[in-house]
Amino acid sequence: MPSTTNKKKHNPFDMIITILPSSTNFHAVAYNEMKVEKGVATLLEAQNILGLRPEAFTTEKLRQFFMDYSSRNTHIQNAQFHVAVSCKGTEYTHQQLLDIAHRYLKEMGYADEGQPLLVYAHHDTPNNHIHIVTSRVAPDGHKIDHNHEKLRSRAATLKIMEAYTGQRQEPNVNDIAKDALTYRYTSKAQFCAIMESLGYECKDDEEKPMVHLYRNGEELGTIQVQLIMQHALKENKPDDKRRRQLRAILQKYRNLSANKEELAAHMKRKFGISLVYLGRKDNPYGYILVDHKNKTVFKGGEFLSIKELLQFEDAATRFAKIENTIDDMLKENPNLTTKDVNRLLYRQFGTRIHKGTVKWNDQVINLKPEVQEQLYRNNRVEMGLPPTPQQHIVHTPQKPQENHSSRTNTAGNKINNSAGSSGTNREWEVKGGMSMDVDNAETIKRKW
């Protein structure tokens, strides 16, 4: 055990969020509904359970709904996402636990508009707790990120409880340092990179061979340099296969990122790999790669030089590539839907089309109108609907007027007969669904 000294007593909050086993047939619905039938649970909230009225909820109908909803992504076998949120005793009410649950779902990527959700409050233990059931499939059909979700779940819980209570929930620095010593590293600098990747700052003692550990500006403990070096390896290099693999990953996600911070976030979220930059924050001279999954630390230069790593594209170049990719896809297959296009966009650029726009690096562009219209028609055909909505227009006889330059349709839209098919009218025809079988001006005059 590391010979660290704590200067701040650990102050844990009595809150636990646990990811429970997944399944293909959504057995969590049956489990929670069984609790409801026994009178020891209640359905606290149901969201986006389309096609089912609450009074018609049954175990089988709810399970079938989630399986049908999840079938929009055929690559996911165990689509159930089941989470328990509990506290010690009655420290939090079920409504407070529900609020915490919504914050948690947002942090974990399960809060997009349209995401189905069931939340049950359980009353069969002395500790208040709730169960959440949803799908690992997002409303647009993509798989919600599950990489390193237990690690992300722990971080999300800490973040939420700090914000919820206004207090810091500090892990025990002894345990953190002890775990860091089990990594494969070769120097004190690499050990400190591990600690930094876990949210701690290391500072050398000016007089003694020890390292001081800080978090949020507050010293939490120390560790002897001798202990650090006792666990260090003489050499630690990746084999050729791992070198090629990590080099390719770094190149791919560099091309999906706008800056080094975004790249580091991608690597941590997707692969559990931390990039710790060395030197000045705005101009690092190198970096260390901390692979948490394999508990291994490497010099970044083994894969990409710092110069190569930081060759990011600007927004204009990135958006141009995205638009060209969409154009090429629709040229090759004019019947693609938004969901089809989004599969490739997310895989290649880490973004998606949403309501006719594409977002990257906090910037947004509107897709070309003709692309939006093509996808709109394809989406309708995919759903078994006509390419454009049909709207029947009823013509009511009117008395002649001196000025026949305009008339009003049943939807209240003015149509300028003398102007022909103006751009404005064409846009309304496509998006509003005006019937193209409209009498011309001379025919209308005869009717009058």
Tab-separated table of C-alpha atoms in Angstrom:
chain	number	residue	atom	x	y	z
A	1	MET	CA	0.000	0.000	0.000
A	2	PRO	CA	1.437	3.440	-0.889
A	3	SER	CA	2.767	5.428	2.030
A	4	THR	CA	0.587	8.452	1.378
A	5	THR	CA	-0.820	10.766	3.988
A	6	ASN	CA	-4.316	12.227	3.723
A	7	LYS	CA	-4.763	15.840	4.699
A	8	LYS	CA	-8.485	15.857	3.875
A	9	LYS	CA	-10.882	13.308	5.290
A	10	HIS	CA	-12.899	11.517	2.632
A	11	ASN	CA	-16.517	12.690	2.758
A	12	PRO	CA	-18.611	10.220	0.729
A	13	PHE	CA	-22.214	10.880	-0.268
A	14	ASP	CA	-24.665	8.077	0.243
A	15	MET	CA	-25.516	7.737	-3.435
A	16	ILE	CA	-24.913	4.748	-5.713
A	17	ILE	CA	-25.718	4.430	-9.427
A	18	THR	CA	-25.327	0.887	-10.748
A	19	ILE	CA	-25.507	-0.363	-14.334
A	20	LEU	CA	-27.323	-3.700	-14.232
A	21	PRO	CA	-27.032	-6.586	-16.733
A	22	SER	CA	-28.327	-6.073	-20.248
A	23	SER	CA	-30.580	-8.408	-22.223
A	24	THR	CA	-32.167	-9.090	-25.577
A	25	ASN	CA	-35.770	-9.439	-24.409
A	26	PHE	CA	-35.854	-6.552	-21.890
A	27	HIS	CA	-36.297	-8.753	-18.840
A	28	ALA	CA	-35.895	-5.606	-16.684
A	29	VAL	CA	-39.436	-4.633	-17.703
A	30	ALA	CA	-40.763	-7.955	-16.443
A	31	TYR	CA	-38.738	-7.641	-13.225
A	32	ASN	CA	-40.033	-4.150	-12.431
A	33	GLU	CA	-43.622	-4.889	-13.480
A	34	MET	CA	-43.564	-7.953	-11.219
A	35	LYS	CA	-42.584	-5.643	-8.351
A	36	VAL	CA	-45.520	-3.377	-9.245
A	37	GLU	CA	-47.939	-6.348	-9.196
A	38	LYS	CA	-46.666	-7.304	-5.736
A	39	GLY	CA	-47.302	-3.760	-4.512
A	40	VAL	CA	-43.664	-2.986	-3.682
A	41	ALA	CA	-42.978	-0.689	-6.656
A	42	THR	CA	-44.733	2.006	-8.674
A	43	LEU	CA	-44.228	3.302	-12.199
A	44	LEU	CA	-42.818	6.744	-11.493
A	45	GLU	CA	-42.418	7.970	-15.074
A	46	ALA	CA	-42.920	6.785	-18.669
A	47	GLN	CA	-41.645	8.751	-21.647
A	48	ASN	CA	-41.956	8.255	-25.414
A	49	ILE	CA	-43.763	4.910	-25.215
A	50	LEU	CA	-45.461	5.621	-28.532
A	51	GLY	CA	-48.632	3.784	-29.489
A	52	LEU	CA	-49.405	2.649	-25.943
A	53	ARG	CA	-51.657	4.519	-23.558
A	54	PRO	CA	-50.618	4.250	-19.869
A	55	GLU	CA	-53.808	2.426	-18.960
A	56	ALA	CA	-52.923	-0.224	-21.585
A	57	PHE	CA	-49.439	-0.927	-20.221
A	58	THR	CA	-48.751	-4.611	-19.631
A	59	THR	CA	-45.487	-6.459	-19.208
A	60	GLU	CA	-45.658	-8.091	-22.626
A	61	LYS	CA	-46.763	-4.948	-24.463
A	62	LEU	CA	-43.977	-2.882	-22.882
A	63	ARG	CA	-41.346	-5.523	-23.594
A	64	GLN	CA	-42.538	-5.839	-27.182
A	65	PHE	CA	-42.477	-2.066	-27.589
A	66	PHE	CA	-38.829	-1.855	-26.505
A	67	MET	CA	-37.841	-4.796	-28.713
A	68	ASP	CA	-39.624	-3.257	-31.731
A	69	TYR	CA	-38.072	0.138	-31.020
A	70	SER	CA	-34.588	-1.379	-30.678
A	71	SER	CA	-34.945	-3.355	-33.917
A	72	ARG	CA	-34.205	-0.175	-35.874
A	73	ASN	CA	-30.556	-1.116	-35.258
A	74	THR	CA	-30.091	-4.779	-36.126
A	75	HIS	CA	-26.451	-4.831	-35.003
A	76	ILE	CA	-27.314	-4.579	-31.289
A	77	GLN	CA	-28.304	-7.841	-29.626
A	78	ASN	CA	-28.526	-6.818	-25.956
A	79	ALA	CA	-30.265	-3.484	-26.299
A	80	GLN	CA	-31.577	-3.181	-22.734
A	81	PHE	CA	-30.013	-0.437	-20.580
A	82	HIS	CA	-31.024	-0.999	-16.951
A	83	VAL	CA	-29.797	1.236	-14.115
A	84	ALA	CA	-30.505	1.448	-10.386
A	85	VAL	CA	-30.145	4.721	-8.487
A	86	SER	CA	-30.174	4.349	-4.704
A	87	CYS	CA	-29.340	6.282	-1.557
A	88	LYS	CA	-28.844	5.489	2.115
A	89	GLY	CA	-32.161	5.394	3.919
A	90	THR	CA	-34.470	8.231	2.951
A	91	GLU	CA	-31.746	10.819	2.454
A	92	TYR	CA	-33.261	11.500	-0.975
A	93	THR	CA	-36.920	11.240	-1.969
A	94	HIS	CA	-37.939	9.251	-5.022
A	95	GLN	CA	-38.563	12.524	-6.884
A	96	GLN	CA	-35.056	13.711	-6.060
A	97	LEU	CA	-33.686	10.376	-7.252
A	98	LEU	CA	-35.675	10.856	-10.466
A	99	ASP	CA	-34.067	14.272	-10.992
A	100	ILE	CA	-30.626	12.763	-10.420
A	101	ALA	CA	-31.497	9.969	-12.858
A	102	HIS	CA	-32.337	12.444	-15.624
A	103	ARG	CA	-29.028	14.232	-15.118
A	104	TYR	CA	-27.266	10.884	-15.245
A	105	LEU	CA	-28.999	9.825	-18.467
A	106	LYS	CA	-27.974	13.093	-20.099
A	107	GLU	CA	-24.338	12.586	-19.059
A	108	MET	CA	-24.378	9.029	-20.428
A	109	GLY	CA	-25.978	9.950	-23.780
A	110	TYR	CA	-29.523	8.670	-23.192
A	111	ALA	CA	-31.403	11.982	-23.264
A	112	ASP	CA	-32.029	12.649	-26.970
A	113	GLU	CA	-35.541	13.736	-27.877
A	114	GLY	CA	-37.692	10.647	-28.403
A	115	GLN	CA	-35.664	8.266	-26.216
A	116	PRO	CA	-38.122	5.820	-24.567
A	117	LEU	CA	-37.906	5.542	-20.811
A	118	LEU	CA	-39.497	3.763	-17.857
A	119	VAL	CA	-38.665	4.699	-14.254
A	120	TYR	CA	-39.882	2.633	-11.305
A	121	ALA	CA	-39.748	3.596	-7.622
A	122	HIS	CA	-39.119	0.597	-5.339
A	123	HIS	CA	-40.373	0.386	-1.756
A	124	ASP	CA	-39.122	-3.045	-0.694
A	125	THR	CA	-35.935	-2.007	1.160
A	126	PRO	CA	-35.100	0.571	3.844
A	127	ASN	CA	-33.116	2.489	1.206
A	128	ASN	CA	-34.987	4.598	-1.341
A	129	HIS	CA	-34.096	3.507	-4.853
A	130	ILE	CA	-35.382	3.659	-8.417
A	131	HIS	CA	-34.848	1.546	-11.537
A	132	ILE	CA	-34.462	2.968	-15.042
A	133	VAL	CA	-35.177	0.973	-18.205
A	134	THR	CA	-34.363	2.279	-21.681
A	135	SER	CA	-32.704	1.137	-24.910
A	136	ARG	CA	-29.105	1.356	-26.067
A	137	VAL	CA	-30.500	2.447	-29.441
A	138	ALA	CA	-30.954	6.183	-29.982
A	139	PRO	CA	-34.078	7.594	-31.675
A	140	ASP	CA	-32.177	8.028	-34.968
A	141	GLY	CA	-31.040	4.379	-34.883
A	142	HIS	CA	-27.391	4.749	-33.852
A	143	LYS	CA	-25.960	2.765	-30.962
A	144	ILE	CA	-25.453	4.877	-27.852
A	145	ASP	CA	-21.808	4.807	-26.790
A	146	HIS	CA	-21.155	2.006	-24.299
A	147	ASN	CA	-17.353	2.097	-24.280
A	148	HIS	CA	-15.916	2.204	-20.754
A	149	GLU	CA	-19.392	2.963	-19.453
A	150	LYS	CA	-18.639	1.866	-15.891
A	151	LEU	CA	-15.728	4.292	-15.744
A	152	ARG	CA	-17.874	7.026	-17.310
A	153	SER	CA	-20.752	6.152	-14.991
A	154	ARG	CA	-18.564	6.685	-11.943
A	155	ALA	CA	-17.310	10.017	-13.275
A	156	ALA	CA	-20.864	11.095	-14.135
A	157	THR	CA	-22.073	10.204	-10.637
A	158	LEU	CA	-19.321	12.279	-9.017
A	159	LYS	CA	-20.056	15.221	-11.309
A	160	ILE	CA	-23.800	15.096	-10.710
A	161	MET	CA	-23.527	14.813	-6.940
A	162	GLU	CA	-21.032	17.669	-6.759
A	163	ALA	CA	-23.448	19.857	-8.741
A	164	TYR	CA	-26.507	18.551	-6.862
A	165	THR	CA	-25.162	19.064	-3.357
A	166	GLY	CA	-22.668	21.876	-3.904
A	167	GLN	CA	-20.005	19.713	-2.236
A	168	ARG	CA	-17.079	17.745	-3.585
A	169	GLN	CA	-17.193	13.980	-3.399
A	170	GLU	CA	-13.507	13.157	-3.165
A	171	PRO	CA	-12.161	9.663	-3.862
A	172	ASN	CA	-9.577	8.367	-1.422
A	173	VAL	CA	-6.156	9.438	-2.699
A	174	ASN	CA	-4.536	6.393	-1.065
A	175	ASP	CA	-6.612	4.092	-3.258
A	176	ILE	CA	-5.933	6.170	-6.379
A	177	ALA	CA	-2.168	6.177	-5.825
A	178	LYS	CA	-2.149	2.472	-5.006
A	179	ASP	CA	-3.948	1.702	-8.259
A	180	ALA	CA	-1.574	3.970	-10.250
A	181	LEU	CA	1.395	1.964	-8.994
A	182	THR	CA	0.011	-1.132	-10.729
A	183	TYR	CA	0.340	0.461	-14.203
A	184	ARG	CA	3.290	-0.362	-16.476
A	185	TYR	CA	5.389	2.838	-16.480
A	186	THR	CA	9.127	3.648	-16.626
A	187	SER	CA	9.625	6.970	-14.819
A	188	LYS	CA	8.312	9.354	-12.210
A	189	ALA	CA	7.053	11.587	-15.033
A	190	GLN	CA	4.960	8.738	-16.402
A	191	PHE	CA	3.581	7.939	-12.943
A	192	CYS	CA	2.581	11.607	-12.592
A	193	ALA	CA	0.941	11.404	-16.025
A	194	ILE	CA	-1.228	8.564	-14.692
A	195	MET	CA	-2.246	10.681	-11.705
A	196	GLU	CA	-2.929	13.689	-13.920
A	197	SER	CA	-5.117	11.581	-16.204
A	198	LEU	CA	-7.128	10.631	-13.106
A	199	GLY	CA	-7.627	14.278	-12.133
A	200	TYR	CA	-4.694	14.921	-9.804
A	201	GLU	CA	-1.735	17.272	-10.015
A	202	CYS	CA	1.770	16.235	-8.918
A	203	LYS	CA	4.319	18.646	-7.487
A	204	ASP	CA	7.851	17.782	-6.373
A	205	ASP	CA	8.866	18.586	-2.804
A	206	GLU	CA	11.638	21.201	-2.742
A	207	GLU	CA	13.542	19.464	0.039
A	208	LYS	CA	12.512	15.809	0.266
A	209	PRO	CA	12.258	13.041	-2.369
A	210	MET	CA	8.468	12.966	-2.417
A	211	VAL	CA	5.595	14.056	-4.647
A	212	HIS	CA	2.681	16.124	-3.352
A	213	LEU	CA	-0.758	15.212	-4.750
A	214	TYR	CA	-3.281	17.985	-5.406
A	215	ARG	CA	-6.847	18.161	-6.653
A	216	ASN	CA	-8.684	21.432	-7.354
A	217	GLY	CA	-5.802	23.325	-5.775
A	218	GLU	CA	-5.984	21.467	-2.465
A	219	GLU	CA	-3.257	19.096	-1.301
A	220	LEU	CA	-4.618	15.662	-0.489
A	221	GLY	CA	-1.487	13.673	0.305
A	222	THR	CA	2.078	12.719	-0.628
A	223	ILE	CA	3.896	9.711	-2.014
A	224	GLN	CA	7.583	8.831	-1.754
A	225	VAL	CA	9.636	8.931	-4.978
A	226	GLN	CA	11.381	5.748	-3.843
A	227	LEU	CA	8.038	3.920	-3.789
A	228	ILE	CA	7.185	5.204	-7.278
A	229	MET	CA	10.484	3.968	-8.724
A	230	GLN	CA	10.237	0.598	-6.985
A	231	HIS	CA	7.261	-0.165	-9.227
A	232	ALA	CA	8.742	1.360	-12.398
A	233	LEU	CA	9.935	-0.824	-15.294
A	234	LYS	CA	13.292	-0.404	-17.006
A	235	GLU	CA	11.627	-0.434	-20.411
A	236	ASN	CA	8.087	-0.441	-21.752
A	237	LYS	CA	7.544	-0.239	-25.512
A	238	PRO	CA	4.512	-1.264	-27.565
A	239	ASP	CA	4.870	-4.169	-29.945
A	240	ASP	CA	4.565	-3.475	-33.680
A	241	LYS	CA	0.914	-4.506	-33.856
A	242	ARG	CA	-0.091	-2.257	-30.957
A	243	ARG	CA	2.016	0.590	-32.346
A	244	ARG	CA	0.259	0.430	-35.725
A	245	GLN	CA	-3.132	0.111	-34.080
A	246	LEU	CA	-2.740	3.135	-31.790
A	247	ARG	CA	-1.148	5.197	-34.561
A	248	ALA	CA	-4.193	4.552	-36.779
A	249	ILE	CA	-6.594	5.398	-33.921
A	250	LEU	CA	-4.785	8.659	-33.154
A	251	GLN	CA	-4.811	9.670	-36.817
A	252	LYS	CA	-8.506	8.871	-37.215
A	253	TYR	CA	-9.664	10.795	-34.163
A	254	ARG	CA	-7.295	13.684	-34.826
A	255	ASN	CA	-9.169	14.049	-38.122
A	256	LEU	CA	-12.478	14.039	-36.220
A	257	SER	CA	-11.334	16.704	-33.745
A	258	ALA	CA	-10.966	20.463	-33.886
A	259	ASN	CA	-8.266	20.799	-31.212
A	260	LYS	CA	-6.125	18.803	-28.802
A	261	GLU	CA	-8.709	18.986	-25.998
A	262	GLU	CA	-11.409	17.506	-28.209
A	263	LEU	CA	-8.989	14.797	-29.383
A	264	ALA	CA	-8.167	13.909	-25.773
A	265	ALA	CA	-11.896	13.734	-24.963
A	266	HIS	CA	-12.523	11.383	-27.925
A	267	MET	CA	-9.680	9.077	-26.893
A	268	LYS	CA	-10.792	8.954	-23.255
A	269	ARG	CA	-14.445	8.336	-24.043
A	270	LYS	CA	-13.966	5.827	-26.865
A	271	PHE	CA	-10.944	3.859	-25.734
A	272	GLY	CA	-10.200	4.718	-22.099
A	273	ILE	CA	-6.927	6.303	-23.251
A	274	SER	CA	-5.748	9.590	-21.731
A	275	LEU	CA	-3.465	11.977	-23.600
A	276	VAL	CA	-1.361	13.977	-21.142
A	277	TYR	CA	0.348	16.919	-22.836
A	278	LEU	CA	3.797	18.052	-21.679
A	279	GLY	CA	4.984	21.656	-21.500
A	280	ARG	CA	2.960	24.814	-22.057
A	281	LYS	CA	-0.775	24.365	-22.334
A	282	ASP	CA	-1.007	26.308	-25.611
A	283	ASN	CA	2.197	24.861	-27.088
A	284	PRO	CA	3.089	21.395	-25.710
A	285	TYR	CA	6.447	19.882	-26.651
A	286	GLY	CA	5.255	16.284	-26.264
A	287	TYR	CA	2.630	13.983	-24.780
A	288	ILE	CA	2.239	10.749	-22.822
A	289	LEU	CA	-0.365	8.133	-23.648
A	290	VAL	CA	-2.044	6.430	-20.657
A	291	ASP	CA	-3.962	3.298	-21.615
A	292	HIS	CA	-6.274	2.689	-18.640
A	293	LYS	CA	-7.804	-0.483	-20.067
A	294	ASN	CA	-4.432	-2.226	-20.294
A	295	LYS	CA	-2.847	-0.196	-17.458
A	296	THR	CA	0.082	0.784	-19.643
A	297	VAL	CA	1.873	4.095	-20.250
A	298	PHE	CA	3.771	4.985	-23.445
A	299	LYS	CA	5.660	7.953	-24.824
A	300	GLY	CA	3.440	9.567	-27.413
A	301	GLY	CA	6.280	9.770	-29.895
A	302	GLU	CA	6.086	5.985	-30.277
A	303	PHE	CA	2.958	6.557	-32.406
A	304	LEU	CA	2.757	10.138	-33.728
A	305	SER	CA	5.050	13.067	-33.157
A	306	ILE	CA	3.479	16.001	-31.345
A	307	LYS	CA	3.643	17.950	-34.618
A	308	GLU	CA	1.685	15.256	-36.488
A	309	LEU	CA	-0.765	14.879	-33.616
A	310	LEU	CA	-1.718	18.555	-33.631
A	311	GLN	CA	-2.389	18.915	-37.376
A	312	PHE	CA	-6.094	19.731	-37.080
A	313	GLU	CA	-8.412	20.852	-39.898
A	314	ASP	CA	-10.284	24.151	-39.766
A	315	ALA	CA	-14.092	24.234	-39.770
A	316	ALA	CA	-14.417	25.343	-43.424
A	317	THR	CA	-12.338	22.391	-44.645
A	318	ARG	CA	-14.230	19.950	-42.454
A	319	PHE	CA	-17.687	21.171	-43.555
A	320	ALA	CA	-16.638	21.054	-47.201
A	321	LYS	CA	-15.611	17.398	-46.779
A	322	ILE	CA	-18.898	16.599	-45.041
A	323	GLU	CA	-20.982	18.214	-47.798
A	324	ASN	CA	-18.979	16.494	-50.550
A	325	THR	CA	-19.412	13.142	-48.802
A	326	ILE	CA	-23.199	13.616	-48.591
A	327	ASP	CA	-23.350	14.657	-52.272
A	328	ASP	CA	-21.330	11.601	-53.325
A	329	MET	CA	-23.527	9.248	-51.279
A	330	LEU	CA	-26.751	10.627	-52.752
A	331	LYS	CA	-25.279	10.574	-56.254
A	332	GLU	CA	-24.395	6.906	-55.865
A	333	ASN	CA	-27.747	6.048	-54.235
A	334	PRO	CA	-30.431	8.768	-54.623
A	335	ASN	CA	-32.835	6.878	-52.327
A	336	LEU	CA	-30.763	7.078	-49.125
A	337	THR	CA	-32.569	8.283	-45.989
A	338	THR	CA	-31.200	10.582	-43.292
A	339	LYS	CA	-30.569	7.519	-41.117
A	340	ASP	CA	-28.539	5.886	-43.912
A	341	VAL	CA	-26.412	8.995	-44.397
A	342	ASN	CA	-25.940	9.474	-40.660
A	343	ARG	CA	-24.392	6.030	-40.253
A	344	LEU	CA	-21.463	6.999	-42.456
A	345	LEU	CA	-21.233	10.604	-41.241
A	346	TYR	CA	-20.900	9.512	-37.637
A	347	ARG	CA	-18.368	6.828	-38.439
A	348	GLN	CA	-16.257	9.105	-40.644
A	349	PHE	CA	-16.739	12.568	-39.126
A	350	GLY	CA	-18.326	12.048	-35.708
A	351	THR	CA	-21.403	14.110	-36.594
A	352	ARG	CA	-24.965	13.651	-37.862
A	353	ILE	CA	-27.653	15.487	-39.797
A	354	HIS	CA	-30.229	16.964	-37.424
A	355	LYS	CA	-33.193	18.968	-38.745
A	356	GLY	CA	-31.360	19.901	-41.929
A	357	THR	CA	-28.164	20.991	-40.199
A	358	VAL	CA	-24.757	19.541	-39.423
A	359	LYS	CA	-22.777	20.532	-36.326
A	360	TRP	CA	-19.038	20.277	-35.786
A	361	ASN	CA	-16.825	21.965	-33.195
A	362	ASP	CA	-19.763	24.063	-31.901
A	363	GLN	CA	-20.378	25.440	-35.397
A	364	VAL	CA	-23.462	24.667	-37.479
A	365	ILE	CA	-24.178	24.770	-41.203
A	366	ASN	CA	-27.447	24.289	-43.084
A	367	LEU	CA	-27.439	21.625	-45.752
A	368	LYS	CA	-28.224	22.738	-49.289
A	369	PRO	CA	-32.017	23.044	-49.822
A	370	GLU	CA	-31.994	20.433	-52.579
A	371	VAL	CA	-30.256	17.957	-50.258
A	372	GLN	CA	-32.768	18.633	-47.491
A	373	GLU	CA	-35.664	18.119	-49.895
A	374	GLN	CA	-34.209	14.892	-51.299
A	375	LEU	CA	-33.720	13.421	-47.824
A	376	TYR	CA	-37.172	14.620	-46.752
A	377	ARG	CA	-38.795	12.778	-49.685
A	378	ASN	CA	-36.703	9.651	-49.121
A	379	ASN	CA	-37.577	9.597	-45.418
A	380	ARG	CA	-41.302	9.742	-46.244
A	381	VAL	CA	-41.041	6.954	-48.832
A	382	GLU	CA	-39.135	4.818	-46.294
A	383	MET	CA	-42.080	5.261	-43.886
A	384	GLY	CA	-44.547	4.191	-46.600
A	385	LEU	CA	-45.852	7.736	-47.196
A	386	PRO	CA	-46.139	9.746	-50.441
A	387	PRO	CA	-42.935	11.699	-51.253
A	388	THR	CA	-44.735	14.942	-50.379
A	389	PRO	CA	-47.849	15.490	-48.250
A	390	GLN	CA	-51.060	15.903	-50.255
A	391	GLN	CA	-53.265	18.893	-49.457
A	392	HIS	CA	-56.612	19.278	-51.184
A	393	ILE	CA	-57.588	22.843	-52.034
A	394	VAL	CA	-61.279	23.775	-52.179
A	395	HIS	CA	-62.103	26.675	-54.501
A	396	THR	CA	-64.975	28.891	-53.371
A	397	PRO	CA	-66.719	31.091	-55.974
A	398	GLN	CA	-65.879	34.755	-55.397
A	399	LYS	CA	-67.169	38.009	-56.826
A	400	PRO	CA	-64.948	39.735	-59.405
A	401	GLN	CA	-62.618	42.327	-57.980
A	402	GLU	CA	-60.742	45.106	-59.675
A	403	ASN	CA	-57.375	43.669	-58.693
A	404	HIS	CA	-56.951	39.965	-59.468
A	405	SER	CA	-53.201	39.938	-58.876
A	406	SER	CA	-53.466	37.736	-55.795
A	407	ARG	CA	-55.719	35.197	-54.136
A	408	THR	CA	-55.610	33.243	-50.870
A	409	ASN	CA	-55.689	29.468	-50.542
A	410	THR	CA	-57.468	27.557	-47.811
A	411	ALA	CA	-54.339	27.571	-45.671
A	412	GLY	CA	-54.262	31.364	-45.708
A	413	ASN	CA	-51.186	31.588	-47.990
A	414	LYS	CA	-51.243	34.351	-50.597
A	415	ILE	CA	-50.457	33.199	-54.123
A	416	ASN	CA	-49.418	35.827	-56.679
A	417	ASN	CA	-50.879	34.702	-60.036
A	418	SER	CA	-49.162	37.393	-62.043
A	419	ALA	CA	-45.748	36.431	-60.675
A	420	GLY	CA	-45.831	32.806	-61.875
A	421	SER	CA	-43.995	30.164	-59.807
A	422	SER	CA	-41.926	32.348	-57.538
A	423	GLY	CA	-39.205	30.847	-55.326
A	424	THR	CA	-41.283	31.551	-52.247
A	425	ASN	CA	-44.316	29.761	-53.628
A	426	ARG	CA	-42.275	26.778	-54.726
A	427	GLU	CA	-40.840	26.422	-51.252
A	428	TRP	CA	-44.340	26.452	-49.779
A	429	GLU	CA	-45.516	23.890	-52.328
A	430	VAL	CA	-42.768	21.451	-51.350
A	431	LYS	CA	-42.825	21.906	-47.587
A	432	GLY	CA	-46.527	22.624	-47.119
A	433	GLY	CA	-47.663	20.001	-49.538
A	434	MET	CA	-49.780	22.182	-51.927
A	435	SER	CA	-51.465	20.137	-54.650
A	436	MET	CA	-49.896	20.831	-58.051
A	437	ASP	CA	-53.329	20.496	-59.708
A	438	VAL	CA	-54.195	24.179	-59.301
A	439	ASP	CA	-56.382	26.120	-61.786
A	440	ASN	CA	-54.698	28.905	-63.702
A	441	ALA	CA	-55.900	32.500	-63.592
A	442	GLU	CA	-57.986	32.390	-66.787
A	443	THR	CA	-59.926	29.324	-65.605
A	444	ILE	CA	-60.643	31.002	-62.301
A	445	LYS	CA	-61.938	34.129	-64.058
A	446	ARG	CA	-64.344	31.955	-66.088
A	447	LYS	CA	-65.580	30.328	-62.879
A	448	TRP	CA	-66.218	33.750	-61.416
